[in-house]
Amino acid sequence: MLDLKIKIGGEAGQGMQTISHTLAHVFTRGGLHVFSVQDYQSRIRGGHNFSELRIRESPVFSMTRGVNILIALNKETIDLHKGELYEGGVIIYDGEKIKVEAHQDLLSVPLDRLAQEGGNRLYGNSVAAGAALGLLGYAFEPLAEVLRDVFGKKGTVAEDNVKAARAGYDFTTRNGHSQFPWKFKPLDDRRRMLIAGSEALALGALAAGCKFVSAYPMTPATGIMTYLAGKAREWDIIVEQAEDEIAAITMAIGASFAGVRAMTATSGGGFCLMVEGLGLAGMTETPIVVVEAQRPGPAIGLPTRTEQSDLEFVLHASHGEFPRAVLAPGTSEEAFYTMAKAFNLAEKYQTPVIVMSDQHLADSYWTIDTLDMSRIIIDRGQLIRPEETEKLVGYKRHAITHSGISPRALPGYPGITVVTDSDEHDEEGHLTEDTGLRTRMMLKRMRKEIGLAQEISPPKFYGAVNPEVLLIGWGSTYGAIREAVDLLQSQGQKVGMMHLSEIWPFPSGAVATALESARACFVVENNATGQLARLIRRETGKAVTGKILKFDGLPFSPEYVMEGIK
Amino acid sequence: MVTLKDYAGGPTAWCPGCGNFMLLRAVQEALVGLGKEPHEVLLVSGIGQAGKLPHYLRCNTFNSLHGRTLPPATGAKLANHELTVLAIAGDGDCYGEGGNHFIHAIRRNIDITLIVHDNQVYGLTKGQASPTSDTGFATKIQPEGVILAPFNPVLAAAAMDASFVARGFTGEKDHLVGLIQKAVRHKGFALVDVLQPCPSFNKLNTFAWYKERVYKLDEGGKYDPTDRVAAFQKAQEWDSKIPIGVIYTNPKRPTMEEQIHAIREAPLVKSAAGGPDRSRLERLLEEFI
Ligand SMILES: Cc1ncc(C[n+]2csc(CCOP(=O)(O)OP(=O)(O)O)c2C)c(N)n1
Ligand SMILES: [Mg+2]
């Protein structure tokens, strides 16, 4: 069974991700499944960064330990990662540029010289990609095709890159290929997609009819606004870079109040600034979707690394009480559909919906079959259209109803006015200090949580039913837990996974039942304190057996999860 | 025909003698004079005594947080630029808590009229200094008087090439009505900073204090508000003489809305109806293959 990993390391700016991405496309187009991760530092040049991809014939969800091919663009990469090499693995490096003591694992490929011979030393990345394929004995033509797509069919840049890649490919075919133990070929030419979490979140927003995005750049959330800004012209979306996160969320709230689907995206630090705005959306009953792409905190923390330490923050953010939904997709595929659901929930319940991401989800790429657009149904809830004049007679924006949801008209509808307030207000939306009315308005808003709770999907289960060990996770740990379950099951152990990608309102019943069905339960969380474990305890009264935690800024591997079960 | 009755609102909670009453009246008269129906107008306000204004007349209202007046107004205007959007703020609201938004709204030159009730004090929280309080102004928090230099909103706005900068006075209501109308008619961001006596908490800058100093720029007919150097001079007059009127205007700056592709034909809220086309979305997936 094919399971091969290629790691590409070097300094920021050397193009590790370009090589990785090119190869990921080559393999995906060949009918194989790829998962790739990015590890980078908060700098534009220098430092140590790597990108890694894993290739299998069946879907792949996580990175495991061990490397088959290490492409080292600098010496540090060799020093740091040579120990990860499997027996028989090869380190591709440019021996004419990097001086190291000869070793059987090292395969010098003159990346720089071959690139210059091809016309430009900038093409060294294509040489490296070609060299990796040559080692693997994989067909060359798919790489040429990808390079032509990336660099455009016209001009010499594409062809020069193809030439450079060919030089690398030929070089390793002649040197190194025969000793290299792992070989594989394209399976078929199924047209699968390769998509990162951030792209999927952004694409999901676009498909859901989001028309307005105001955000302030912050890693690892920036990819969402970048993607949508690139589509703004073609899709008639407004993407505004706000002056700060306070403006970002309140601008989106203003746009939503005026009637368009609106969102913002940020990381934990930016979300800190958005918190009062979240309450404003709750109080004014304005739909809003916020993506919170976590990174290690507090304060600036590790800007480019991953963590899941904002769960409790997001659940409780803002003073006062109001309903909210918190969703946490586990893969890029799920991220896409989650966004569509987030916009529907926000509009149906006229309240904020927070979608949790993190660096691991945002920056990792998955091969997926496709995204099914027929599953995207836009439900704008009780939004009144201007021609529905009978619904506008005696209109009150915050009318007290059984469901707690007040039919929503928009400013500009003839004959009525739409009024709302961040102060407690009466049904018309005007400021009030009447304590009885306050109670009724609170109850009205909180009643929306009953409907909202019914919309929340139960957790996803994988692996053994009634397991000896139940591994519990949320968000981006899906892949590592799932693969840990596969490995343990293959060793004959009865292990299952419960994954929560819709966390609030909390699906207490399903979680409690699952906890009872398992002999031992472990949460797997990228944080230091086990925030989901605490939430489970609070909502179900049940304690987990143990917590498998990681908060070094790096994602879980299946092996790390397995070692944590004690 | 729209009349003042269409704009009648509920009872107010301001102090007797407050300049806000005249300001409210001026906003109502200005809108009626412009022939705007209440449903065509959106008032976005902040928090403070000023921020309550939209509750006292009838029109679309988004009463936001303290300091967060301009961002929701911007979002709403971009979502539906057919609305006439006025942002209503206090001096603390707009120049203190929301100062960053003030700067960037000027840069955007979005077609919003910002009316700042500048009473040089925090009214609602009972009399602390505001960014525009005069140096030496004593309060319970600044018992020895303010030692900070006051923020000069009209000077700052002119320096940033704001496309319309005006100052009004609640003691000159008809003049103020004219200013608000000019500001609303102006295409682009318009600041109307309104000198507003606060009889409860500002015993320094009283009605009489303003009345003694205020003079109308447009009287005499010599002043050219497109002359930026002259505007800088006028914007700095304060201690003995305070000009009111249009201090600076740059009619050449394009508005934000004019430059956004998505709303070149129809307001965003109209193009949004129905959601994106499925087959176009499916074609988009090709980019990931
Ligand atoms: C985040 C936040 N901080 C502080 C306050 C308290 N607060 C309400 S109004 C106000 C100042 C009011 O002064 P100004 O904006 O000048 O309005 P005025 O009452 O004078 O019209 C303050 C500090 C608040 N509501 N929200
Ligand atoms: Mg004030």
Coordinates of N, CA, C and O in Angstrom, one line a residue, chain A residues 25 29 149 191-196 199 203 206-209 211-212 227 231-238 240-244 246-247 250-260 276-277 280 284 286 370-376 378 380 410-423 429-431 433, chain B residues 10 38-47 51-52 54-66 68 70-80 83 97 100-102 104-105 107-108 256 259-265 267-282 284-289:
Chain A
H25 N -0.5 18.8 -6.9 CA -1.4 18.8 -8.0 C -1.1 17.6 -9.0 O -2.0 17.0 -9.5
R29 N -4.0 14.9 -9.7 CA -4.4 14.6 -11.1 C -4.2 13.2 -11.5 O -4.9 12.7 -12.4
D149 N -0.1 24.9 -16.7 CA -1.3 25.5 -16.1 C -0.9 26.7 -15.2 O -1.6 27.7 -15.2
R191 N -10.7 13.6 -12.0 CA -10.5 15.0 -11.8 C -10.9 15.4 -10.4 O -12.0 16.0 -10.2
R192 N -10.1 15.1 -9.5 CA -10.4 15.5 -8.1 C -9.8 16.9 -7.9 O -9.1 17.5 -8.6
M193 N -10.2 17.4 -6.7 CA -9.8 18.8 -6.3 C -8.7 18.7 -5.2 O -8.7 17.8 -4.5
L194 N -7.9 19.8 -5.2 CA -7.0 19.9 -4.1 C -7.3 21.3 -3.5 O -7.2 22.3 -4.2
I195 N -7.6 21.3 -2.2 CA -8.1 22.5 -1.7 C -7.7 22.7 -0.2 O -7.8 21.7 0.6
A196 N -7.3 23.9 0.1 CA -6.9 24.2 1.5 C -8.1 24.6 2.3 O -9.1 25.1 1.8
E199 N -9.2 28.2 1.7 CA -9.9 28.4 0.4 C -11.3 27.8 0.5 O -12.3 28.4 -0.1
L203 N -14.6 29.8 -0.3 CA -15.5 29.3 -1.4 C -16.9 29.0 -0.8 O -17.9 29.3 -1.5
L206 N -18.7 32.3 -0.5 CA -19.1 32.7 -1.9 C -20.3 32.0 -2.4 O -21.3 32.6 -2.8
A207 N -20.3 30.7 -2.2 CA -21.4 29.8 -2.7 C -22.6 30.1 -1.9 O -23.8 30.0 -2.4
A208 N -22.5 30.5 -0.6 CA -23.6 30.8 0.2 C -24.2 32.2 0.0 O -25.1 32.6 0.6
G209 N -23.6 32.9 -1.0 CA -24.1 34.2 -1.3 C -23.6 35.3 -0.5 O -24.3 36.4 -0.4
K211 N -21.9 38.6 0.3 CA -21.7 39.7 -0.5 C -20.8 40.7 0.0 O -20.4 41.7 -0.6
F212 N -20.5 40.6 1.3 CA -19.8 41.7 2.0 C -18.8 41.1 3.0 O -19.2 40.3 3.9
Y227 N -8.7 35.3 -0.8 CA -9.4 34.5 -1.8 C -10.6 35.3 -2.3 O -10.8 35.5 -3.5
K231 N -11.9 37.3 -6.0 CA -13.1 37.0 -6.7 C -14.1 38.1 -6.7 O -15.2 38.0 -7.3
A232 N -13.8 39.2 -6.1 CA -14.7 40.3 -5.8 C -15.3 40.8 -7.1 O -16.5 41.1 -7.3
R233 N -14.4 41.1 -8.1 CA -14.9 41.7 -9.3 C -15.8 40.8 -10.1 O -16.9 41.2 -10.6
E234 N -15.4 39.5 -10.2 CA -16.1 38.6 -11.0 C -17.5 38.3 -10.4 O -18.5 38.0 -11.1
W235 N -17.5 38.3 -9.1 CA -18.7 37.8 -8.4 C -19.5 39.0 -7.7 O -20.4 38.7 -6.9
D236 N -19.1 40.2 -8.0 CA -19.8 41.3 -7.3 C -19.9 41.2 -5.8 O -21.0 41.3 -5.2
I237 N -18.7 41.1 -5.2 CA -18.7 41.0 -3.8 C -17.9 42.3 -3.3 O -17.0 42.7 -4.1
I238 N -18.2 42.8 -2.2 CA -17.4 43.9 -1.7 C -16.5 43.3 -0.6 O -16.9 42.7 0.4
E240 N -13.7 44.7 1.9 CA -13.1 45.9 2.4 C -12.1 45.6 3.6 O -12.4 44.9 4.5
Q241 N -10.9 46.1 3.4 CA -9.9 46.0 4.5 C -10.2 47.1 5.5 O -10.0 48.3 5.2
A242 N -10.7 46.7 6.6 CA -11.1 47.7 7.6 C -9.8 48.2 8.3 O -8.8 47.7 8.3
E243 N -10.0 49.3 9.1 CA -8.9 50.0 9.8 C -8.5 49.2 11.0 O -7.4 49.3 11.5
D244 N -9.4 48.3 11.5 CA -9.1 47.5 12.7 C -10.2 46.5 12.8 O -11.2 46.5 12.0
I246 N -12.4 46.0 15.1 CA -13.6 46.6 15.6 C -14.4 47.1 14.4 O -15.6 46.8 14.3
A247 N -13.8 47.8 13.5 CA -14.4 48.3 12.3 C -14.8 47.1 11.5 O -15.9 47.1 10.9
T250 N -18.1 45.5 12.9 CA -19.2 46.4 12.9 C -19.6 46.9 11.5 O -20.8 47.1 11.3
M251 N -18.7 47.0 10.6 CA -19.0 47.3 9.2 C -19.8 46.1 8.6 O -20.8 46.3 7.9
A252 N -19.4 44.9 8.9 CA -20.1 43.8 8.4 C -21.5 43.7 9.0 O -22.5 43.4 8.3
I253 N -21.6 44.1 10.3 CA -23.0 44.2 10.9 C -23.8 45.2 10.2 O -25.0 45.0 9.9
G254 N -23.3 46.3 9.9 CA -24.0 47.4 9.2 C -24.5 46.9 7.8 O -25.6 47.1 7.4
A255 N -23.6 46.2 7.1 CA -24.0 45.7 5.8 C -25.1 44.6 5.9 O -26.0 44.6 5.1
S256 N -25.0 43.8 6.9 CA -26.0 42.8 7.2 C -27.4 43.4 7.5 O -28.4 43.0 7.0
F257 N -27.3 44.5 8.4 CA -28.5 45.2 8.7 C -29.2 45.7 7.5 O -30.4 45.7 7.4
A258 N -28.4 46.2 6.5 CA -29.0 46.7 5.3 C -29.4 45.6 4.3 O -29.9 45.9 3.3
G259 N -29.1 44.4 4.7 CA -29.7 43.3 3.9 C -28.8 42.3 3.1 O -29.3 41.5 2.4
V260 N -27.5 42.4 3.2 CA -26.7 41.5 2.5 C -26.0 40.5 3.4 O -25.8 40.8 4.6
E276 N -17.0 43.1 21.5 CA -18.1 44.0 21.7 C -19.1 44.0 20.5 O -20.3 44.0 20.7
G277 N -18.5 43.9 19.4 CA -19.3 43.8 18.1 C -20.1 42.6 18.1 O -21.3 42.6 17.6
L280 N -23.1 43.3 19.9 CA -23.9 44.2 19.2 C -24.8 43.4 18.2 O -26.0 43.7 18.1
T284 N -28.8 43.5 18.6 CA -29.6 44.0 17.5 C -30.2 43.0 16.6 O -30.8 43.3 15.6
T286 N -28.8 41.0 14.5 CA -28.3 41.1 13.1 C -27.4 39.9 12.8 O -26.5 39.6 13.5
T370 N -15.1 16.2 -4.9 CA -15.6 17.4 -5.5 C -16.4 18.1 -4.4 O -16.4 17.6 -3.2
L371 N -16.9 19.3 -4.6 CA -17.8 20.0 -3.7 C -19.2 20.0 -4.4 O -19.2 20.5 -5.6
D372 N -20.2 19.6 -3.7 CA -21.5 19.5 -4.4 C -22.3 20.7 -4.2 O -22.8 21.0 -3.1
M373 N -22.4 21.5 -5.2 CA -23.1 22.8 -5.1 C -24.6 22.6 -4.9 O -25.3 23.5 -4.5
S374 N -25.1 21.4 -5.3 CA -26.5 21.2 -5.1 C -26.9 21.1 -3.6 O -28.0 21.2 -3.2
R375 N -25.9 20.9 -2.8 CA -26.1 20.8 -1.4 C -26.2 22.2 -0.7 O -26.5 22.4 0.4
I376 N -25.8 23.2 -1.5 CA -25.9 24.6 -0.9 C -27.2 25.2 -1.2 O -27.6 25.6 -2.3
I378 N -29.7 28.2 0.0 CA -29.7 29.5 0.7 C -31.0 29.7 1.4 O -32.1 29.8 0.7
R380 N -32.8 32.3 3.8 CA -32.6 33.6 4.4 C -33.6 33.8 5.6 O -33.7 34.9 6.1
L410 N -36.0 45.4 5.8 CA -34.8 46.1 5.6 C -35.0 47.6 5.5 O -36.0 48.0 5.0
P411 N -34.0 48.4 5.9 CA -34.1 49.8 5.7 C -34.3 50.1 4.2 O -33.6 49.5 3.4
G412 N -35.2 51.0 3.9 CA -35.4 51.3 2.5 C -36.8 50.9 2.0 O -37.2 51.3 0.9
Y413 N -37.4 49.9 2.7 CA -38.7 49.5 2.3 C -39.7 50.6 2.5 O -39.9 51.2 3.5
P414 N -40.5 50.9 1.4 CA -41.4 52.0 1.5 C -42.5 51.8 2.6 O -42.9 50.7 2.8
G415 N -42.8 52.9 3.2 CA -43.9 52.9 4.2 C -43.5 52.5 5.6 O -44.3 52.7 6.5
I416 N -42.3 51.9 5.8 CA -42.0 51.5 7.1 C -40.6 52.0 7.5 O -39.8 52.4 6.6
T417 N -40.3 51.9 8.8 CA -38.9 52.2 9.2 C -38.4 51.0 10.0 O -39.2 50.4 10.7
V418 N -37.1 50.7 9.9 CA -36.5 49.6 10.6 C -35.6 50.2 11.7 O -34.7 51.0 11.3
V419 N -35.9 49.9 12.9 CA -35.2 50.5 14.0 C -34.6 49.4 14.9 O -35.2 48.5 15.3
T420 N -33.3 49.6 15.2 CA -32.7 48.7 16.2 C -31.7 49.4 17.1 O -31.3 50.5 16.7
D421 N -31.4 48.8 18.2 CA -30.6 49.5 19.2 C -29.7 48.6 20.0 O -30.1 47.5 20.3
S422 N -28.5 49.0 20.3 CA -27.6 48.2 21.1 C -28.1 48.4 22.6 O -27.7 47.5 23.4
D423 N -28.8 49.4 22.9 CA -29.5 49.5 24.2 C -30.6 48.4 24.2 O -31.1 48.1 23.1
G429 N -37.9 48.6 18.4 CA -36.4 48.9 18.3 C -36.0 50.1 19.1 O -34.8 50.4 19.1
H430 N -36.9 50.8 19.7 CA -36.5 52.0 20.5 C -36.0 51.7 21.9 O -36.6 50.8 22.5
L431 N -35.1 52.4 22.3 CA -34.4 52.3 23.6 C -35.5 52.3 24.7 O -36.4 53.0 24.7
E433 N -36.0 51.5 29.1 CA -35.4 51.1 30.4 C -36.4 50.4 31.3 O -36.3 50.3 32.5
Chain B
G10 N -40.7 60.1 19.4 CA -41.2 59.9 20.7 C -40.6 61.0 21.7 O -39.8 61.8 21.3
P38 N -38.9 59.3 5.3 CA -38.2 58.7 6.4 C -37.7 57.3 6.0 O -36.6 56.9 6.5
H39 N -38.4 56.6 5.2 CA -37.9 55.2 4.8 C -36.6 55.3 3.9 O -36.0 54.3 3.8
E40 N -36.3 56.4 3.4 CA -35.1 56.6 2.5 C -33.9 56.9 3.3 O -32.8 57.0 2.8
V41 N -34.1 57.2 4.6 CA -33.0 57.7 5.4 C -32.6 56.7 6.5 O -33.5 56.1 7.1
L42 N -31.4 56.5 6.7 CA -30.9 55.7 7.8 C -30.0 56.5 8.7 O -29.0 57.1 8.2
L43 N -30.3 56.5 9.9 CA -29.5 57.2 10.9 C -28.7 56.1 11.7 O -29.4 55.2 12.3
V44 N -27.4 56.3 11.7 CA -26.6 55.3 12.5 C -26.0 56.2 13.6 O -25.3 57.1 13.3
S45 N -26.3 55.8 14.9 CA -25.7 56.6 15.9 C -24.9 55.8 16.9 O -24.9 54.6 16.9
G46 N -24.1 56.5 17.7 CA -23.3 55.8 18.7 C -24.0 55.9 20.1 O -25.2 55.9 20.2
I47 N -23.2 55.9 21.1 CA -23.8 56.0 22.5 C -23.3 57.3 23.2 O -22.2 57.6 23.1
G51 N -26.1 60.1 20.8 CA -26.5 58.9 20.1 C -28.0 58.6 20.3 O -28.5 57.7 19.5
K52 N -28.7 59.2 21.2 CA -30.1 58.9 21.4 C -31.0 59.6 20.3 O -32.1 59.3 20.2
P54 N -31.6 59.5 17.1 CA -32.5 58.8 16.2 C -33.8 58.3 16.8 O -34.8 58.1 16.1
H55 N -33.8 58.1 18.1 CA -35.0 57.6 18.8 C -36.1 58.7 18.8 O -37.2 58.4 19.1
Y56 N -35.7 59.9 18.6 CA -36.6 61.0 18.8 C -37.2 61.6 17.5 O -37.7 62.6 17.4
L57 N -36.9 60.8 16.4 CA -37.6 61.1 15.2 C -37.8 59.8 14.5 O -37.4 58.8 14.9
R58 N -38.6 59.9 13.4 CA -39.0 58.7 12.8 C -38.2 58.4 11.5 O -38.3 59.2 10.6
C59 N -37.3 57.4 11.5 CA -36.7 57.0 10.3 C -35.9 55.7 10.6 O -35.9 55.3 11.8
N60 N -35.3 55.1 9.6 CA -34.6 53.9 9.9 C -33.4 54.2 10.8 O -32.8 55.2 10.7
T61 N -33.2 53.3 11.8 CA -32.2 53.6 12.8 C -31.4 52.4 13.1 O -31.9 51.3 13.4
F62 N -30.1 52.6 13.2 CA -29.2 51.6 13.8 C -28.4 52.3 14.9 O -27.5 53.1 14.6
N63 N -28.8 52.1 16.1 CA -28.2 52.7 17.2 C -27.1 51.8 17.7 O -27.4 50.8 18.3
S64 N -25.8 52.1 17.4 CA -24.7 51.2 17.5 C -24.1 51.3 18.9 O -24.7 51.9 19.8
L65 N -22.9 50.9 19.0 CA -22.1 51.0 20.3 C -21.4 52.3 20.4 O -21.3 53.1 19.4
H66 N -20.9 52.6 21.6 CA -20.1 53.8 21.8 C -18.9 53.8 20.9 O -18.1 52.9 20.9
R68 N -18.8 53.3 17.7 CA -18.9 52.5 16.5 C -20.0 53.0 15.6 O -21.0 52.3 15.4
L70 N -19.4 55.1 12.6 CA -19.1 55.1 11.2 C -18.9 53.8 10.6 O -19.3 53.6 9.4
P71 N -18.4 52.8 11.2 CA -18.2 51.5 10.5 C -19.6 50.8 10.1 O -19.8 50.5 9.0
P72 N -20.6 50.7 11.0 CA -21.9 50.2 10.6 C -22.5 51.1 9.5 O -23.2 50.6 8.6
A73 N -22.3 52.4 9.6 CA -22.9 53.3 8.6 C -22.2 53.0 7.3 O -22.9 53.0 6.2
T74 N -20.9 52.8 7.3 CA -20.2 52.4 6.1 C -20.7 51.1 5.5 O -20.9 51.0 4.3
G75 N -20.8 50.1 6.3 CA -21.3 48.8 5.8 C -22.7 48.9 5.2 O -23.0 48.4 4.2
A76 N -23.6 49.7 5.9 CA -24.9 49.8 5.4 C -25.0 50.6 4.1 O -25.7 50.2 3.2
K77 N -24.2 51.6 4.0 CA -24.1 52.4 2.8 C -23.6 51.6 1.6 O -24.1 51.7 0.5
L78 N -22.6 50.8 1.9 CA -22.1 49.9 0.8 C -23.1 48.9 0.4 O -23.1 48.5 -0.8
A79 N -23.8 48.4 1.4 CA -24.8 47.4 1.0 C -26.0 48.0 0.3 O -26.6 47.3 -0.5
N80 N -26.3 49.2 0.6 CA -27.5 49.8 -0.1 C -27.2 51.3 -0.2 O -27.6 52.1 0.6
L83 N -29.7 54.4 0.1 CA -30.1 55.0 1.4 C -29.4 56.3 1.6 O -28.2 56.4 1.3
E97 N -13.4 57.5 21.4 CA -13.6 56.0 21.3 C -13.6 55.6 19.8 O -13.0 54.6 19.4
N100 N -10.3 56.3 15.3 CA -9.7 55.6 14.2 C -10.7 55.6 13.0 O -10.3 55.7 11.9
H101 N -11.9 55.3 13.3 CA -12.9 55.2 12.2 C -13.1 56.6 11.5 O -13.4 56.7 10.4
F102 N -13.0 57.7 12.4 CA -13.1 59.0 11.8 C -12.1 59.3 10.7 O -12.4 59.7 9.6
H104 N -10.4 57.1 9.0 CA -10.5 56.2 7.8 C -11.8 56.4 7.0 O -11.8 56.2 5.8
A105 N -12.8 57.0 7.7 CA -14.0 57.4 6.9 C -13.7 58.5 6.0 O -14.1 58.6 4.8
R107 N -10.7 59.1 4.7 CA -9.9 58.5 3.6 C -10.9 57.8 2.6 O -10.6 57.8 1.4
R108 N -11.9 57.1 3.1 CA -12.8 56.4 2.1 C -13.6 57.3 1.3 O -14.0 57.0 0.2
M256 N -16.2 56.6 -2.5 CA -15.9 55.2 -2.4 C -16.8 54.4 -3.3 O -16.4 53.5 -4.1
Q259 N -16.3 53.9 -7.0 CA -15.1 53.2 -7.4 C -15.3 51.7 -7.2 O -14.3 50.9 -7.4
I260 N -16.4 51.2 -6.7 CA -16.5 49.8 -6.4 C -17.3 49.1 -7.5 O -18.5 49.5 -7.8
H261 N -16.7 48.1 -8.1 CA -17.2 47.5 -9.2 C -18.6 46.8 -8.9 O -19.5 46.9 -9.7
A262 N -18.6 46.2 -7.8 CA -19.8 45.4 -7.4 C -21.1 46.2 -7.4 O -22.2 45.6 -7.6
I263 N -21.0 47.5 -7.2 CA -22.2 48.3 -7.1 C -22.3 49.3 -8.2 O -23.0 50.3 -8.1
R264 N -21.7 49.0 -9.3 CA -21.7 50.0 -10.4 C -23.1 50.1 -11.0 O -23.4 51.2 -11.5
E265 N -23.9 49.1 -11.0 CA -25.2 49.1 -11.6 C -26.3 49.2 -10.6 O -27.2 50.0 -10.8
P267 N -27.5 48.6 -6.2 CA -27.1 48.4 -4.9 C -26.8 46.9 -4.6 O -27.5 46.1 -5.2
L268 N -25.8 46.7 -3.8 CA -25.4 45.3 -3.5 C -26.7 44.5 -3.0 O -26.8 43.3 -3.4
V269 N -27.5 45.1 -2.2 CA -28.6 44.4 -1.6 C -29.6 43.9 -2.7 O -30.2 42.9 -2.6
K270 N -29.6 44.6 -3.9 CA -30.5 44.1 -5.0 C -29.8 43.0 -5.8 O -30.4 42.1 -6.2
S271 N -28.5 43.2 -6.0 CA -27.8 42.1 -6.8 C -27.7 40.8 -6.0 O -27.4 39.8 -6.6
A272 N -27.8 40.9 -4.7 CA -27.6 39.7 -3.9 C -28.8 38.8 -3.9 O -28.7 37.6 -3.6
A273 N -30.0 39.3 -4.4 CA -31.2 38.4 -4.3 C -31.0 37.1 -5.1 O -30.4 37.2 -6.2
G274 N -31.4 36.0 -4.5 CA -31.3 34.8 -5.3 C -30.1 33.9 -5.1 O -30.1 32.7 -5.3
G275 N -29.0 34.6 -4.7 CA -27.7 33.8 -4.5 C -27.0 33.5 -5.8 O -27.6 33.7 -6.9
P276 N -25.8 33.1 -5.8 CA -25.0 32.9 -7.0 C -25.5 31.7 -7.8 O -26.1 30.8 -7.3
D277 N -25.1 31.8 -9.1 CA -25.6 30.8 -10.1 C -24.8 29.5 -9.9 O -23.6 29.5 -9.8
R278 N -25.5 28.4 -9.8 CA -24.9 27.1 -9.5 C -23.9 26.7 -10.6 O -22.8 26.2 -10.3
S279 N -24.3 26.8 -11.8 CA -23.3 26.3 -12.9 C -22.0 27.2 -12.9 O -20.9 26.7 -13.1
R280 N -22.2 28.4 -12.6 CA -21.0 29.3 -12.5 C -20.1 28.8 -11.3 O -18.9 28.8 -11.4
L281 N -20.8 28.5 -10.2 CA -20.0 28.0 -9.1 C -19.3 26.7 -9.4 O -18.1 26.5 -9.0
E282 N -20.0 25.8 -10.1 CA -19.4 24.5 -10.5 C -18.1 24.8 -11.4 O -17.1 24.1 -11.2
L284 N -16.2 27.2 -11.2 CA -15.2 27.8 -10.3 C -14.3 26.6 -9.7 O -13.1 26.8 -9.4
L285 N -14.9 25.5 -9.5 CA -14.2 24.4 -8.9 C -13.0 23.9 -9.8 O -12.1 23.3 -9.3
E286 N -13.1 24.2 -11.1 CA -12.1 23.8 -12.0 C -10.7 24.4 -11.6 O -9.7 23.8 -11.8
E287 N -10.8 25.6 -10.9 CA -9.5 26.2 -10.5 C -8.8 25.4 -9.4 O -7.6 25.7 -9.2
F288 N -9.4 24.4 -8.9 CA -8.8 23.6 -7.8 C -8.3 22.3 -8.3 O -7.9 21.4 -7.6
I289 N -8.4 22.1 -9.6 CA -8.1 20.8 -10.2 C -6.7 20.8 -10.8 O -6.3 21.8 -11.5

